[in-house]
Amino acid sequence: MTAPILETRALEKRFGGVRAIAGVDFRLEPGELRCLIGPNGAGKSTFFKMVTGQIPPTSGSILFQGTDISRAEKHEIGRLGIGIKNQVPDVFNGVALRENLWLAARFAHGAAKAGTLADAMMERLELSSLANRPVGELSHGQRQWVEIGMVILRDPKIVLLDEPSAGMSIDETNRTAALIREVNRTATVVVVEHDMQFIRQIATKVTVFHQGSILAEDSFDRIMTDQRVRDVYLGRHGGA
Amino acid sequence: MAGERPAWWWWASIGTALVVLMAAPSYLDIADQLDISIIFILALLALSMGFLWGQGGMLSFGQTAFFGLGGYSYAVLALNTGETTSAFFIAIALSMAFALAVGYFMIYGRISDIYLSVITLVVTLILEKGIRATSGDQYVIGSVRLNGQNGIPTVPSLQLPWNPGTELFIDGVFYLSAALLVLVYVGLRLLLASSFGRVLVGIRENERRVELLGYDARRYKLAAFVLAGGIAGLAGVLYGVWGNFVSPAMFHLNQAAQVVIWVIVGGKSWLIGPVAGTAVVQYLSNWLGTQGVGQVSLWLGVVLMIFVLVFREGLLPTAALAIAWVRRRLGRREA
Ligand SMILES: Nc1ncnc2c1ncn2[C@@H]1O[C@H](COP(=O)(O)OP(=O)(O)OP(=O)(O)O)[C@@H](O)[C@H]1O
Ligand SMILES: [Mg+2]
């Protein structure tokens, strides 16, 4: 077994009485494309936010390539090479698309190269015609791509994507899946999704969260036939 | 607008403005020169506030703290040493050092935006109360009495650095404040086109995203805060030089609120907004003062309400929107 690129040990987050993450031991091997699924409120976004320093863990530890990052600042984690697309589009709404990408490229590659890299990324996302439009004016799907583009421009070692295909058309979703596979050629990727068709397209290994804990972890096909997983999802629908 | 280098017409406007400003004193009497110089000086104060708020997203309600501190530091230093050039620069440096201390506490303490406004306001009010309480004989720095609420009435005029025997007269203060206003404005505009300025605008838009990308937003915010403190301090020094007078009113709530009004009226999204806002509001209040309308500040309050409720973007951006609208209408008619 290779050394994990990311590992959490007994990771826990409480919000008042709610145990949003209740002792998670998670391991991610370098180069993986992992999917994280689970019903609403399972703790997926909370988990991502802790890994990226957006919220501090209540207890437990997070190790990136062996170093403890559970108390590190957001920018330090960003510099180490963990990038995230948050669930809600998290971009610079008031400034132009190109400027959004420039800011991302500038940090990792310096001001001299940032312009060229931003232009190249716009081509890759097929958004070049919108270069000077404020990102706030773009569609939800386009903003998601801009955010993914910003994350990739940092050349991260780990890319965390929280519901990257939410609100996208089938065509857009397919393009997003292709983009994620491409990113996975150079980075370890973890994707949170609800859309099973989408997960089928990209997943190799799937982790199921339920009430803040890992319920199951296996290949996509085996997860789909796992009775516990079915109960969790059916239980949610039955209860709702 | 952020990130773009200024266009040729911008540089041409700056050049024209400089020529007009340098020629103006020959055509203006002393009283007009005084009235206009003070607008330049107060516009610097507004610029420091508008830059922080409009570009850095930090609403400092108390830029007057650095304004007053600059004025008082200059007065005390120049009176003690009899030398004004070093007093000028040290006073600005002291304002910046104070901004560094206050800013470090707020920004590295990660207090929320609203608390930044409250704390800066409280700081200027504390300074005001503190200075007001210095009327006794025991409050002396070097050989200078602070004089409590009466202020310091004998602030030295600036001497020419290369010829300390010659003091700047009223036209000299006009030239200096005009030149420094243009210099600071151009400097800030170029700063916004630099990497630093572009990151600062990113922080205004979404601080979390900037940090996730790997930038330490706190360093950028603190640098902007210190720079703005220096500009406010510079305005304070010039204010002392302009009237040969500094007083606790420089720190007062009225003064602090006026700065916010200038910026809101002119608009904070462009750097020129606070400058225009200061000029319009100051001109308006001078004019109202001569019209016998009674409570000038009441009328100014009405103007502010109109801007907050109707012209939210401020004077200049609203005008730009109107021009764009007219253009579109004309374009449609031609088509
Ligand atoms: N800031 C917060 N304060 C209090 N409770 C929170 C906070 N953030 C999340 N929670 C709670 O923690 C639990 C996990 O939420 P989280 O957003 O991580 O779920 P999720 O798996 O991402 O759900 P979804 O699929 O709906 O996005 C939920 O019960 C949620 O209400
Ligand atoms: Mg979520």
mmCIF file of C-alpha atoms in Angstrom, chain A residues 52 54 73-75 78-79 82 84-86 90-95 98-100 102-104 106-107 111 147 150-151 154, chain B residues 2-4 110 194-196 198-220:
data_model
loop_
_atom_site.group_PDB
_atom_site.id
_atom_site.type_symbol
_atom_site.label_atom_id
_atom_site.label_comp_id
_atom_site.label_asym_id
_atom_site.label_seq_id
_atom_site.Cartn_x
_atom_site.Cartn_y
_atom_site.Cartn_z
ATOM 1 C CA THR A 52 -9.381 23.159 3.321
ATOM 2 C CA GLN A 54 -12.550 26.848 6.109
ATOM 3 C CA GLU A 73 -4.884 28.591 7.642
ATOM 4 C CA LYS A 74 -6.846 28.488 4.376
ATOM 5 C CA HIS A 75 -4.063 30.131 2.388
ATOM 6 C CA GLY A 78 -4.071 26.387 -0.692
ATOM 7 C CA ARG A 79 -0.322 26.817 -1.090
ATOM 8 C CA ILE A 82 -5.283 21.456 -2.004
ATOM 9 C CA ILE A 84 -11.613 23.295 -3.639
ATOM 10 C CA LYS A 85 -14.716 24.193 -5.573
ATOM 11 C CA ASN A 86 -17.287 24.909 -2.902
ATOM 12 C CA ASP A 90 -17.476 30.817 -4.839
ATOM 13 C CA VAL A 91 -15.978 33.196 -7.383
ATOM 14 C CA PHE A 92 -15.330 36.937 -7.764
ATOM 15 C CA ASN A 93 -18.783 37.919 -8.978
ATOM 16 C CA GLY A 94 -18.109 41.599 -9.515
ATOM 17 C CA VAL A 95 -15.026 41.263 -11.719
ATOM 18 C CA ARG A 98 -10.595 36.812 -17.295
ATOM 19 C CA GLU A 99 -9.668 38.640 -14.095
ATOM 20 C CA ASN A 100 -11.031 35.756 -12.025
ATOM 21 C CA TRP A 102 -5.836 35.777 -13.804
ATOM 22 C CA LEU A 103 -5.953 36.018 -10.004
ATOM 23 C CA ALA A 104 -5.809 32.249 -9.734
ATOM 24 C CA ARG A 106 -1.008 34.827 -10.782
ATOM 25 C CA PHE A 107 -0.563 33.163 -7.455
ATOM 26 C CA ALA A 111 2.163 37.958 -12.955
ATOM 27 C CA GLU A 147 -14.437 28.079 -10.267
ATOM 28 C CA MET A 150 -9.523 28.729 -10.993
ATOM 29 C CA VAL A 151 -8.816 25.664 -8.898
ATOM 30 C CA ARG A 154 -3.226 26.652 -9.152
ATOM 31 C CA ALA B 2 -9.704 46.617 -12.064
ATOM 32 C CA GLY B 3 -6.505 45.353 -13.548
ATOM 33 C CA GLU B 4 -6.622 47.556 -16.614
ATOM 34 C CA ARG B 110 -10.131 38.590 11.998
ATOM 35 C CA SER B 194 -0.786 46.283 -10.342
ATOM 36 C CA SER B 195 -0.837 42.753 -8.971
ATOM 37 C CA PHE B 196 -1.338 44.138 -5.486
ATOM 38 C CA ARG B 198 -5.931 43.301 -8.408
ATOM 39 C CA VAL B 199 -5.586 40.955 -5.447
ATOM 40 C CA LEU B 200 -7.049 43.662 -3.207
ATOM 41 C CA VAL B 201 -10.115 43.893 -5.431
ATOM 42 C CA GLY B 202 -10.343 40.101 -5.325
ATOM 43 C CA ILE B 203 -10.389 40.291 -1.531
ATOM 44 C CA ARG B 204 -13.187 42.848 -1.689
ATOM 45 C CA GLU B 205 -15.147 40.522 -3.945
ATOM 46 C CA ASN B 206 -14.527 37.295 -2.066
ATOM 47 C CA GLU B 207 -11.933 37.080 0.656
ATOM 48 C CA ARG B 208 -12.425 33.349 1.211
ATOM 49 C CA ARG B 209 -11.729 32.555 -2.437
ATOM 50 C CA VAL B 210 -8.565 34.648 -2.414
ATOM 51 C CA GLU B 211 -7.328 32.720 0.597
ATOM 52 C CA LEU B 212 -8.248 29.343 -0.841
ATOM 53 C CA LEU B 213 -6.143 30.286 -3.851
ATOM 54 C CA GLY B 214 -3.187 30.662 -1.498
ATOM 55 C CA TYR B 215 -2.958 34.401 -0.887
ATOM 56 C CA ASP B 216 -2.668 35.608 2.691
ATOM 57 C CA ALA B 217 -5.452 38.201 2.462
ATOM 58 C CA ARG B 218 -4.537 39.727 5.799
ATOM 59 C CA ARG B 219 -1.211 41.015 4.510
ATOM 60 C CA TYR B 220 -2.864 42.746 1.582
#
